[in-house]
PDB file of C-alpha atoms in Angstrom:
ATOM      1  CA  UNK A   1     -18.313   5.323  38.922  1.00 46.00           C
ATOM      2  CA  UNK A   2     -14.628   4.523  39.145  1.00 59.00           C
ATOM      3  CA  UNK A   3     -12.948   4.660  42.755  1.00 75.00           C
ATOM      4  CA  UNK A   4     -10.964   7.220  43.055  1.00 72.00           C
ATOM      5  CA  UNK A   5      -7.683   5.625  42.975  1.00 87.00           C
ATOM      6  CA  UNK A   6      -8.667   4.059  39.685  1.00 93.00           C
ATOM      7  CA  UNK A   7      -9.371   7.308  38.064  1.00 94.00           C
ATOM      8  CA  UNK A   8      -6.248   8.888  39.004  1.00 94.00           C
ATOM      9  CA  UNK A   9      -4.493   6.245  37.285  1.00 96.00           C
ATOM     10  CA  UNK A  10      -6.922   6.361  34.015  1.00 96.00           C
ATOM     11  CA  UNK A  11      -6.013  10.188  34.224  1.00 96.00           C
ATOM     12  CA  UNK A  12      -2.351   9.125  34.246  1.00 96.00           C
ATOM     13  CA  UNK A  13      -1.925   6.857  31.891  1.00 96.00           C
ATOM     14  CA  UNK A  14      -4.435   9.440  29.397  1.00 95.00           C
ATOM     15  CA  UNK A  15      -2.107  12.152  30.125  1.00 95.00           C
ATOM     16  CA  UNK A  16       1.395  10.098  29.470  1.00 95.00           C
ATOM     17  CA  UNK A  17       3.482  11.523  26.795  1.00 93.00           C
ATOM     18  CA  UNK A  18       5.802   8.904  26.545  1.00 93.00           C
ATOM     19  CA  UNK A  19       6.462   5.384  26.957  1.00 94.00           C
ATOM     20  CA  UNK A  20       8.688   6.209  30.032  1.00 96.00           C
ATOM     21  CA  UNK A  21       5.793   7.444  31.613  1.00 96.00           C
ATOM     22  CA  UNK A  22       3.134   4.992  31.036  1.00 96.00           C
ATOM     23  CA  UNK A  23       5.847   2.500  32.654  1.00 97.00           C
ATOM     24  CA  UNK A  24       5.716   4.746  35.710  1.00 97.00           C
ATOM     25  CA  UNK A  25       1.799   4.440  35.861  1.00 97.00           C
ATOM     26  CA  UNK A  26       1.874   1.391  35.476  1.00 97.00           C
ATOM     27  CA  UNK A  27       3.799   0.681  38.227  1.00 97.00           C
ATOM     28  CA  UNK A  28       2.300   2.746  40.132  1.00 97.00           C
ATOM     29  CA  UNK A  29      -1.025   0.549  39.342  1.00 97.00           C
ATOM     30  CA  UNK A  30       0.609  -2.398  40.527  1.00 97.00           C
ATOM     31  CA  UNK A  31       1.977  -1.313  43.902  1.00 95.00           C
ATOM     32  CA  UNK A  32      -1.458   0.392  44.342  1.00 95.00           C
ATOM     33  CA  UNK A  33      -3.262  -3.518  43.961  1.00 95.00           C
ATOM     34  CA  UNK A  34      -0.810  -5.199  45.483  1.00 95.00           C
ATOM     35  CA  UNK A  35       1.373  -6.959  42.708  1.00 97.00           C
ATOM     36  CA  UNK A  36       5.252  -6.426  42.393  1.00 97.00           C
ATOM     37  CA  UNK A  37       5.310  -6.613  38.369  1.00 98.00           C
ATOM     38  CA  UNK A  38       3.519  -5.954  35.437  1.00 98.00           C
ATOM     39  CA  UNK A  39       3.981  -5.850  31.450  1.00 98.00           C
ATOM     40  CA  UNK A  40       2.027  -4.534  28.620  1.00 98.00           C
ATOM     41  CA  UNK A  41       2.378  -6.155  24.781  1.00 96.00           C
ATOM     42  CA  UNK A  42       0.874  -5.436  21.831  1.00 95.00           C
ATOM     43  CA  UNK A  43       0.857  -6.410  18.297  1.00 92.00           C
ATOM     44  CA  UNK A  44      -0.108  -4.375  15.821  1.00 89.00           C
ATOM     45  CA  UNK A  45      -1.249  -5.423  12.231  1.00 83.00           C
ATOM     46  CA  UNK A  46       1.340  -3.120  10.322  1.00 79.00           C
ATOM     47  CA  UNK A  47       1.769  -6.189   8.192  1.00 77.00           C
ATOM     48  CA  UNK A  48       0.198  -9.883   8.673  1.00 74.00           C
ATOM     49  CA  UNK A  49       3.965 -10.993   8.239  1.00 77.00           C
ATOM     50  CA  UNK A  50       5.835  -8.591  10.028  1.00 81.00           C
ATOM     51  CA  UNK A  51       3.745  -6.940  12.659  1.00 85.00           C
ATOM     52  CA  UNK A  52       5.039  -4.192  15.005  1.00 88.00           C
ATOM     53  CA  UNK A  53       5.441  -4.821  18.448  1.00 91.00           C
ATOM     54  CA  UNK A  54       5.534  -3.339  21.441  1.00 93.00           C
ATOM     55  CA  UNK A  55       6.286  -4.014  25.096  1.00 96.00           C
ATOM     56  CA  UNK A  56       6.337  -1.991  27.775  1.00 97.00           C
ATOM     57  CA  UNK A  57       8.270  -4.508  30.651  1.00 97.00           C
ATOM     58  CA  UNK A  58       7.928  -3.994  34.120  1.00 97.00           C
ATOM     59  CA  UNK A  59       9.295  -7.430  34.608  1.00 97.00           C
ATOM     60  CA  UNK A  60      12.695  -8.650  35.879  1.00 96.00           C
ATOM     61  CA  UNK A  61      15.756  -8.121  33.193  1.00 96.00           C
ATOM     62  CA  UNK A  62      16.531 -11.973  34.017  1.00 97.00           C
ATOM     63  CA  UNK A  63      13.691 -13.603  32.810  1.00 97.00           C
ATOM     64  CA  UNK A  64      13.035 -10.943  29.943  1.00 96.00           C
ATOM     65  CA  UNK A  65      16.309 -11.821  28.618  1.00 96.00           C
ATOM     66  CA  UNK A  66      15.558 -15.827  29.064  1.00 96.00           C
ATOM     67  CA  UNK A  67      11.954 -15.539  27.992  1.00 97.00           C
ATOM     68  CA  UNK A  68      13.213 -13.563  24.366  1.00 95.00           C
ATOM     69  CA  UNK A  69      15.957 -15.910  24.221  1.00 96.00           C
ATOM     70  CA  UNK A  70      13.674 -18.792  24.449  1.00 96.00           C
ATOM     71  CA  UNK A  71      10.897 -17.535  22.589  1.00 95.00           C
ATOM     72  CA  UNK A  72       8.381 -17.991  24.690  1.00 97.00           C
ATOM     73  CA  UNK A  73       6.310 -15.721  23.623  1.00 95.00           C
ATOM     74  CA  UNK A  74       4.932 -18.972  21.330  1.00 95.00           C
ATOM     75  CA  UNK A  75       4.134 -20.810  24.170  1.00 96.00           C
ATOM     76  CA  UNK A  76       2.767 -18.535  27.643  1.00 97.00           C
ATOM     77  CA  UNK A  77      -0.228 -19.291  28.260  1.00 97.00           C
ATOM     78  CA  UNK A  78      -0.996 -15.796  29.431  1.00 97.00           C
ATOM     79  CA  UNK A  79      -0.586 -14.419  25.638  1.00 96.00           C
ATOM     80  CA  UNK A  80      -2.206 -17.221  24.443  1.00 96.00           C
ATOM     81  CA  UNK A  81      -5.613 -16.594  26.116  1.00 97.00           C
ATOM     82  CA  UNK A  82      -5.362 -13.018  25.314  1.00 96.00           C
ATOM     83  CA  UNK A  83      -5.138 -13.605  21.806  1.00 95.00           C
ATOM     84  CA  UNK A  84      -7.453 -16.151  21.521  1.00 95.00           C
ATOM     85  CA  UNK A  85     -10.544 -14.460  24.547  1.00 96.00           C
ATOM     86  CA  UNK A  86     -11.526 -11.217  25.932  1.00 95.00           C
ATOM     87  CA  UNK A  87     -11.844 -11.824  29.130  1.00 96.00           C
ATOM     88  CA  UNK A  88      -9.676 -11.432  31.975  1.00 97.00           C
ATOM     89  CA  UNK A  89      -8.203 -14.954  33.563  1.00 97.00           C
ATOM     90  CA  UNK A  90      -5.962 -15.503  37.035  1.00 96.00           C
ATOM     91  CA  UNK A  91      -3.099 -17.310  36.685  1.00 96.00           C
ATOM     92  CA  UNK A  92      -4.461 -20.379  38.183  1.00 95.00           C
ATOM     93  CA  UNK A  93      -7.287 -20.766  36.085  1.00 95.00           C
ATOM     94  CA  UNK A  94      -4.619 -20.833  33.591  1.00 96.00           C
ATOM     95  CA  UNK A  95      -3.233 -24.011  35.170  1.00 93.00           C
ATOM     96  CA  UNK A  96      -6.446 -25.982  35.557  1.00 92.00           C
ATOM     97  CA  UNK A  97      -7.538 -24.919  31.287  1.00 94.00           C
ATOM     98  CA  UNK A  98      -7.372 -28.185  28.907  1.00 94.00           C
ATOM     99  CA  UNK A  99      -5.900 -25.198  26.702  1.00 94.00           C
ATOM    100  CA  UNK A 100      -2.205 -25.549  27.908  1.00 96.00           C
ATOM    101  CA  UNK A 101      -0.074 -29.178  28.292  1.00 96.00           C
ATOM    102  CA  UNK A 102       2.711 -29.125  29.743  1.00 95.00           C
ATOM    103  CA  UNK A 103       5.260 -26.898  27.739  1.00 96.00           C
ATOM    104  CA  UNK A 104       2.942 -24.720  28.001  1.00 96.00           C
ATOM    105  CA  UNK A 105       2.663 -24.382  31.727  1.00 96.00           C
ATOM    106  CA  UNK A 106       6.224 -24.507  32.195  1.00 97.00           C
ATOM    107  CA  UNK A 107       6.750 -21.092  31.111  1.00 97.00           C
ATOM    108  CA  UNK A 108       5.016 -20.039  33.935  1.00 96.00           C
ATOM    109  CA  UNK A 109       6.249 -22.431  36.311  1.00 96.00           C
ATOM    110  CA  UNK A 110       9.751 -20.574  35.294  1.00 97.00           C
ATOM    111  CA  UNK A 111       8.487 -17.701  35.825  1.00 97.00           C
ATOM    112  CA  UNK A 112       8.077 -18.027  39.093  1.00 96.00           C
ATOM    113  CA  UNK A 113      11.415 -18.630  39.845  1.00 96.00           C
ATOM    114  CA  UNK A 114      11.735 -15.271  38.586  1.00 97.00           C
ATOM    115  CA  UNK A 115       9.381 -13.761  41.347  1.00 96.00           C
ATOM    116  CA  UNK A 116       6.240 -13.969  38.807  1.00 97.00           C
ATOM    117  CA  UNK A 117       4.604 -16.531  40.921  1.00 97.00           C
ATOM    118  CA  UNK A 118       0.995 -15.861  40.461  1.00 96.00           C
ATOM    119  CA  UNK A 119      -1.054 -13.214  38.939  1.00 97.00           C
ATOM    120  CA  UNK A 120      -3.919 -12.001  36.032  1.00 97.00           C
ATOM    121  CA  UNK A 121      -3.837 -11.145  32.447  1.00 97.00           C
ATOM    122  CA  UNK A 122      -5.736  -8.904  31.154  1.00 98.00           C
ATOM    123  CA  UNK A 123      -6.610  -8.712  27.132  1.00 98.00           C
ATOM    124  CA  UNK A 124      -6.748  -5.696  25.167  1.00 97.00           C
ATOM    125  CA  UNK A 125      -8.288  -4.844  21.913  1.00 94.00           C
ATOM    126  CA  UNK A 126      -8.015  -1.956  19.460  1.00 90.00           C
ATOM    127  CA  UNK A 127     -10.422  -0.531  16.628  1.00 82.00           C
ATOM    128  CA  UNK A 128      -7.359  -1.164  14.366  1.00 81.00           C
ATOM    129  CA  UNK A 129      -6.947  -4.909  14.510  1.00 85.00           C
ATOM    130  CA  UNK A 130      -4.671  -4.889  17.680  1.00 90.00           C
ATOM    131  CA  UNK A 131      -4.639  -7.447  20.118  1.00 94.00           C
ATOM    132  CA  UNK A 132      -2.277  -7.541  22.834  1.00 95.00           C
ATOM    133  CA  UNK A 133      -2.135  -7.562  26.956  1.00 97.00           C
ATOM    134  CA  UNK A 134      -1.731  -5.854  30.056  1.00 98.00           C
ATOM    135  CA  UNK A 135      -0.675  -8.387  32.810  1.00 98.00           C
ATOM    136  CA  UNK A 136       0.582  -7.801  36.982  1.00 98.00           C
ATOM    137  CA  UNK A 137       1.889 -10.157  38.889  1.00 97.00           C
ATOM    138  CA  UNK A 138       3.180 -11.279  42.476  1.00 97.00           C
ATOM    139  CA  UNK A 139       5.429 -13.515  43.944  1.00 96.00           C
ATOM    140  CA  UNK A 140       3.307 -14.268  46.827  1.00 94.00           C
ATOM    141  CA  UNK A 141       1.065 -17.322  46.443  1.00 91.00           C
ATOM    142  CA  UNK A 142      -2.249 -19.020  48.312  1.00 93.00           C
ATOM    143  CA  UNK A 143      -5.379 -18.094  49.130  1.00 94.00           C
ATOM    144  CA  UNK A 144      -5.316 -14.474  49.922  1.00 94.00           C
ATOM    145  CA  UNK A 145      -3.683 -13.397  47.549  1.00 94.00           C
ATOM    146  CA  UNK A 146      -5.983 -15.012  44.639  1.00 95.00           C
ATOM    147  CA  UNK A 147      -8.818 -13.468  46.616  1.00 95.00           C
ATOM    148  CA  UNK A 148      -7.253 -10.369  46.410  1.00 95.00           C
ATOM    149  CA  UNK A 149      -6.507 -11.026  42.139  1.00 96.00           C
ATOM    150  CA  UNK A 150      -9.928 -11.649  41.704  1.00 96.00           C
ATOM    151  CA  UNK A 151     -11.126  -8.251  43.538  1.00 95.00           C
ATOM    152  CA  UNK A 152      -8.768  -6.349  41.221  1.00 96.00           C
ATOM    153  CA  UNK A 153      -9.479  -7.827  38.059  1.00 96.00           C
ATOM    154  CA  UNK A 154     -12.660  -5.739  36.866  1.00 95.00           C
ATOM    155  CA  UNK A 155     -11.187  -2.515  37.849  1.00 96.00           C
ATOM    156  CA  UNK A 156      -7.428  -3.141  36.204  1.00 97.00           C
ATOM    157  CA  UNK A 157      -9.445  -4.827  33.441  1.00 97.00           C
ATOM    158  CA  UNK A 158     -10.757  -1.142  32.736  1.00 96.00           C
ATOM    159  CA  UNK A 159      -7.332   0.439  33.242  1.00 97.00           C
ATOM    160  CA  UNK A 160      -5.768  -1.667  30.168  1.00 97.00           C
ATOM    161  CA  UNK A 161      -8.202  -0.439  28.006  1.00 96.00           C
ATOM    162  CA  UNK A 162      -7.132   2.897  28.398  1.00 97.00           C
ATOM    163  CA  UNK A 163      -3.301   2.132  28.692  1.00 97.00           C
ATOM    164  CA  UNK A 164      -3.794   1.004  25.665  1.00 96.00           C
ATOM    165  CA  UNK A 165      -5.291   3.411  24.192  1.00 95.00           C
ATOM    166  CA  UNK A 166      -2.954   5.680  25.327  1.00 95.00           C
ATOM    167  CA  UNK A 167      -0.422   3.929  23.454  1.00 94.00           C
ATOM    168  CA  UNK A 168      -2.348   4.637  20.763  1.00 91.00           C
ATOM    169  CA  UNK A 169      -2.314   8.390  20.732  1.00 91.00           C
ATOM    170  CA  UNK A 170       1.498   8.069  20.905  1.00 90.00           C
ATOM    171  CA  UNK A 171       1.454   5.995  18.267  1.00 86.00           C
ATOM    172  CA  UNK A 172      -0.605   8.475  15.818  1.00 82.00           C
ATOM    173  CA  UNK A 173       1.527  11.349  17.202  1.00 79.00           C
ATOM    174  CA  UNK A 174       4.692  10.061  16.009  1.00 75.00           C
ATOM    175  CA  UNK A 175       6.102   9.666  19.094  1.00 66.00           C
ATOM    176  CA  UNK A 176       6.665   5.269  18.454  1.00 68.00           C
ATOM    177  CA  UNK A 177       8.821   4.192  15.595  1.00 70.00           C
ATOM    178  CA  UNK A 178       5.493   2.822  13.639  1.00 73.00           C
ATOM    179  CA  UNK A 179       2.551   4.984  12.769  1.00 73.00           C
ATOM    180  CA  UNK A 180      -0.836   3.602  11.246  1.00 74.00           C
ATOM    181  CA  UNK A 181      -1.366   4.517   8.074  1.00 82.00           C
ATOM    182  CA  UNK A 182      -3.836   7.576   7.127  1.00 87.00           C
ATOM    183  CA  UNK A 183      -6.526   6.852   4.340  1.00 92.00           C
ATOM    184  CA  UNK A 184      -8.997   9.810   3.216  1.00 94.00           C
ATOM    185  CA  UNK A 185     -12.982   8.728   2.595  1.00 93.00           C
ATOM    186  CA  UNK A 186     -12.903   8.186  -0.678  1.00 94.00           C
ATOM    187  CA  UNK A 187      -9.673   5.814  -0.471  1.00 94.00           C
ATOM    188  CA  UNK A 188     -11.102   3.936   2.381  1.00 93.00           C
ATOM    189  CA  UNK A 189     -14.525   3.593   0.007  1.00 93.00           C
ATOM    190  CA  UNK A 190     -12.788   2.652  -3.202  1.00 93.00           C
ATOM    191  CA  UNK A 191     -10.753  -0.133  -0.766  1.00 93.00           C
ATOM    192  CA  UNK A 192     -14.127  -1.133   0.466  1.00 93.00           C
ATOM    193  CA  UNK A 193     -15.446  -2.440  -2.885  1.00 94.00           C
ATOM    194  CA  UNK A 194     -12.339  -3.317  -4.052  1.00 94.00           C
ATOM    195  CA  UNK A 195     -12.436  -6.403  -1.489  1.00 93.00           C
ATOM    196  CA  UNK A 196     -16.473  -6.983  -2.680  1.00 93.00           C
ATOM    197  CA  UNK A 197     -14.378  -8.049  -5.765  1.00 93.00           C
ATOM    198  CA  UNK A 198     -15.424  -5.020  -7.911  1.00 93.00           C
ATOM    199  CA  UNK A 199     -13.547  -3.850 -10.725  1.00 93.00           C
ATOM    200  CA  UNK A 200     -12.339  -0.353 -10.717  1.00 92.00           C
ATOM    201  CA  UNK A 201     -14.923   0.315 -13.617  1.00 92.00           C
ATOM    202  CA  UNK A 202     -17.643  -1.117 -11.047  1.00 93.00           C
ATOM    203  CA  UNK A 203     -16.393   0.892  -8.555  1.00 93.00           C
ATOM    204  CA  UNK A 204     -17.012   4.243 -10.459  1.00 90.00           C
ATOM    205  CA  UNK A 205     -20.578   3.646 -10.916  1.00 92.00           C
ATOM    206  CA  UNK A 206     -21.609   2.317  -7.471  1.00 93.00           C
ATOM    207  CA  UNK A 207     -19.429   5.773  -6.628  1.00 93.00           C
ATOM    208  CA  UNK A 208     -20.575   7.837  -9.267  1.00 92.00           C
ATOM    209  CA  UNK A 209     -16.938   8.879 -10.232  1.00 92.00           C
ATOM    210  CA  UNK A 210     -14.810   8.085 -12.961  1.00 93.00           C
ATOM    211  CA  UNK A 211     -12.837   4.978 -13.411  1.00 92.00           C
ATOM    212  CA  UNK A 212      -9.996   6.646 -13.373  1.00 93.00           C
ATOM    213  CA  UNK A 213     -10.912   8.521 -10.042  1.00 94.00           C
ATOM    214  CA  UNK A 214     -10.934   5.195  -8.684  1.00 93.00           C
ATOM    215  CA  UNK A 215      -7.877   3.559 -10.185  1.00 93.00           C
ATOM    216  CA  UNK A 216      -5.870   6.754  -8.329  1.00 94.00           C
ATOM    217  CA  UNK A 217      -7.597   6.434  -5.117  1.00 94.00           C
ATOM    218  CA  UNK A 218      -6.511   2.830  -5.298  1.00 93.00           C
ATOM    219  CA  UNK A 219      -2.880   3.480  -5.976  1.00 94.00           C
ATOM    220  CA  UNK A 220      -2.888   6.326  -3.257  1.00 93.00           C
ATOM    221  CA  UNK A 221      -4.113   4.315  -0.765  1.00 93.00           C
ATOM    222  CA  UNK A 222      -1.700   1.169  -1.718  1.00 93.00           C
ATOM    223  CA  UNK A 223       1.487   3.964  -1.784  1.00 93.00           C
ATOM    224  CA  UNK A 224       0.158   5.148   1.654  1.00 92.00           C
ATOM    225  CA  UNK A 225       0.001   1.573   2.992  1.00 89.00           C
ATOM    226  CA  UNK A 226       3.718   0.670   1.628  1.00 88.00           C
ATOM    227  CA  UNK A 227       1.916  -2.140  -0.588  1.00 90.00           C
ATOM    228  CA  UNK A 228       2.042  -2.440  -4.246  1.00 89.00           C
ATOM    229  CA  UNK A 229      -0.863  -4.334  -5.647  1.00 90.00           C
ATOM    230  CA  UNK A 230      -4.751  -4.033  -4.745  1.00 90.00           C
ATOM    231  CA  UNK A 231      -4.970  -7.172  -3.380  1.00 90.00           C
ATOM    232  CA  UNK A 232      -1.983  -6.366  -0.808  1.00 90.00           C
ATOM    233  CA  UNK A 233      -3.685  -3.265  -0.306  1.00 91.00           C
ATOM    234  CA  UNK A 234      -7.649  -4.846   0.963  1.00 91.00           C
ATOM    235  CA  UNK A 235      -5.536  -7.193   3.143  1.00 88.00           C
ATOM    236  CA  UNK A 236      -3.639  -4.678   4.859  1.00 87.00           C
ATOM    237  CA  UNK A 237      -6.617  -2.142   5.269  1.00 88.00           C
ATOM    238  CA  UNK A 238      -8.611  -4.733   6.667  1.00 86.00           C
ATOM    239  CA  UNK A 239      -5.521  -5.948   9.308  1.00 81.00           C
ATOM    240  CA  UNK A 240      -5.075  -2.192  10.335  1.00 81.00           C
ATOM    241  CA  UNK A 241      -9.220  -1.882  11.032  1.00 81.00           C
ATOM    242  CA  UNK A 242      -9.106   0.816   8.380  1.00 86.00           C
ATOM    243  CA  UNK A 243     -12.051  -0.788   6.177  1.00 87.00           C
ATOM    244  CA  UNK A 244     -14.474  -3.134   7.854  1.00 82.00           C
ATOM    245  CA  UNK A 245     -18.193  -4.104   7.146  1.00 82.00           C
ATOM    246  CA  UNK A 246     -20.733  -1.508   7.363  1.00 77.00           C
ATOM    247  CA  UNK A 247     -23.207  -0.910   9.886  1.00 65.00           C
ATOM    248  CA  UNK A 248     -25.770  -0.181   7.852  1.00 60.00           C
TER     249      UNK A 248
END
């Protein structure tokens, strides 16, 4: 069972009707485990080209500024490993990882002269292809302090999965400037065959409709995706988690 403290702070961030106020529990997540910053990001597949993105920054305006001026985003090692792993990983562990050379680990070396000295990322996942990262920070450094990261890490490893799936539910209620798109059953199913490589004509017997059932289900779902071919339309539905394999 959750400490307490922890499922206040779950309750929070489920009950946050903004982004304003999933910023205030997060901070309020950080003081609580001892860091002085934190920041959320997370990409999500609205096109493999031109993805939305969104960050919710509890970090100085300095090095925001410097970091999206620099694009650094290409390089920290922090985002790296959260795109590329599912597991939490300390700041330091970061340092010693044959992952990262140099430019790499200068980004967080700058960081710190920010006041993000040392700290934990912490990678999130969505059922819709998202991938993205809750991270704290502190700008104290040595041996307590990692002990303390460490003790933290399992239960602010839970609390990202629910910040971001709070960002979620704003997302599907409209209240973010991108909103996933809505398929019905039968688009979703037509989609689904349509990347097996079967022809609309294949389609309506596997589905026991008519082809041309399944040649408007196809153009529904590409209008409702902003695509205009069916081969745009697999590759989105399959970035946005809307089709995937079966499970049986």
């Amino acid at each position: 069972m959750p400490e307490p403290r922890l499922s206040e702070l779950i309750e929070a961030a489920l009950a946050a009707d903004s982004i304003e106020a999933l910023h205030s529990v997060c901070s309020r997540a950080a003081a609580l485990y001892g860091y002085d910053h934190f920041i959320y990001g997370a990409r999500f597949p609205s096109s493999l080209t031109r993805p939305f993105m969104l960050v919710i920054s509890g970090h100085p305006d300095e090095w925001r500024e410097r970091y999206q001026a620099e694009d650094y985003i290409q390089l920290d090692p922090a985002v790296r490993h959260s795109v590329n792993h599912v597991r939490p990983a300390r700041w330091s562990e970061l340092f010693d990882s044959p992952e990262y050379g140099p430019e790499d680990l200068a980004v967080l070396h700058e960081a710190a002269a920010f006041g993000l000295v040392t700290g934990t990322c912490l990678p999130v996942r969505g059922s819709r292809g998202e991938v993205g990262l809750l991270s704290f920070s502190s700008g104290r450094r040595g041996t307590p302090v990692e002990r303390d990261i460490r003790a933290s890490q399992p239960a602010l490893f839970m609390f990202s999965s629910y910040v971001h799936e709070a960002v979620c539910g704003l997302l599907d209620h409209g209240a973010l400037p991108y909103r996933p798109a809505s398929l019905t059953a039968r688009e979703r199913e037509c989609l689904l065959w349509a990347a097996e490589g079967k022809t609309a004509w294949e389609t309506d017997a596997i589905l026991g409709v008519s082809e041309r059932t399944v040649v408007f289900h196809l153009n529904n779902a590409a209008r409702k995706l902003d695509v205009t071919s069916r081969q745009q339309a697999v590759a989105r539905a399959i970035a946005q988690g809307l089709i995937a394999p079966q499970l049986a």
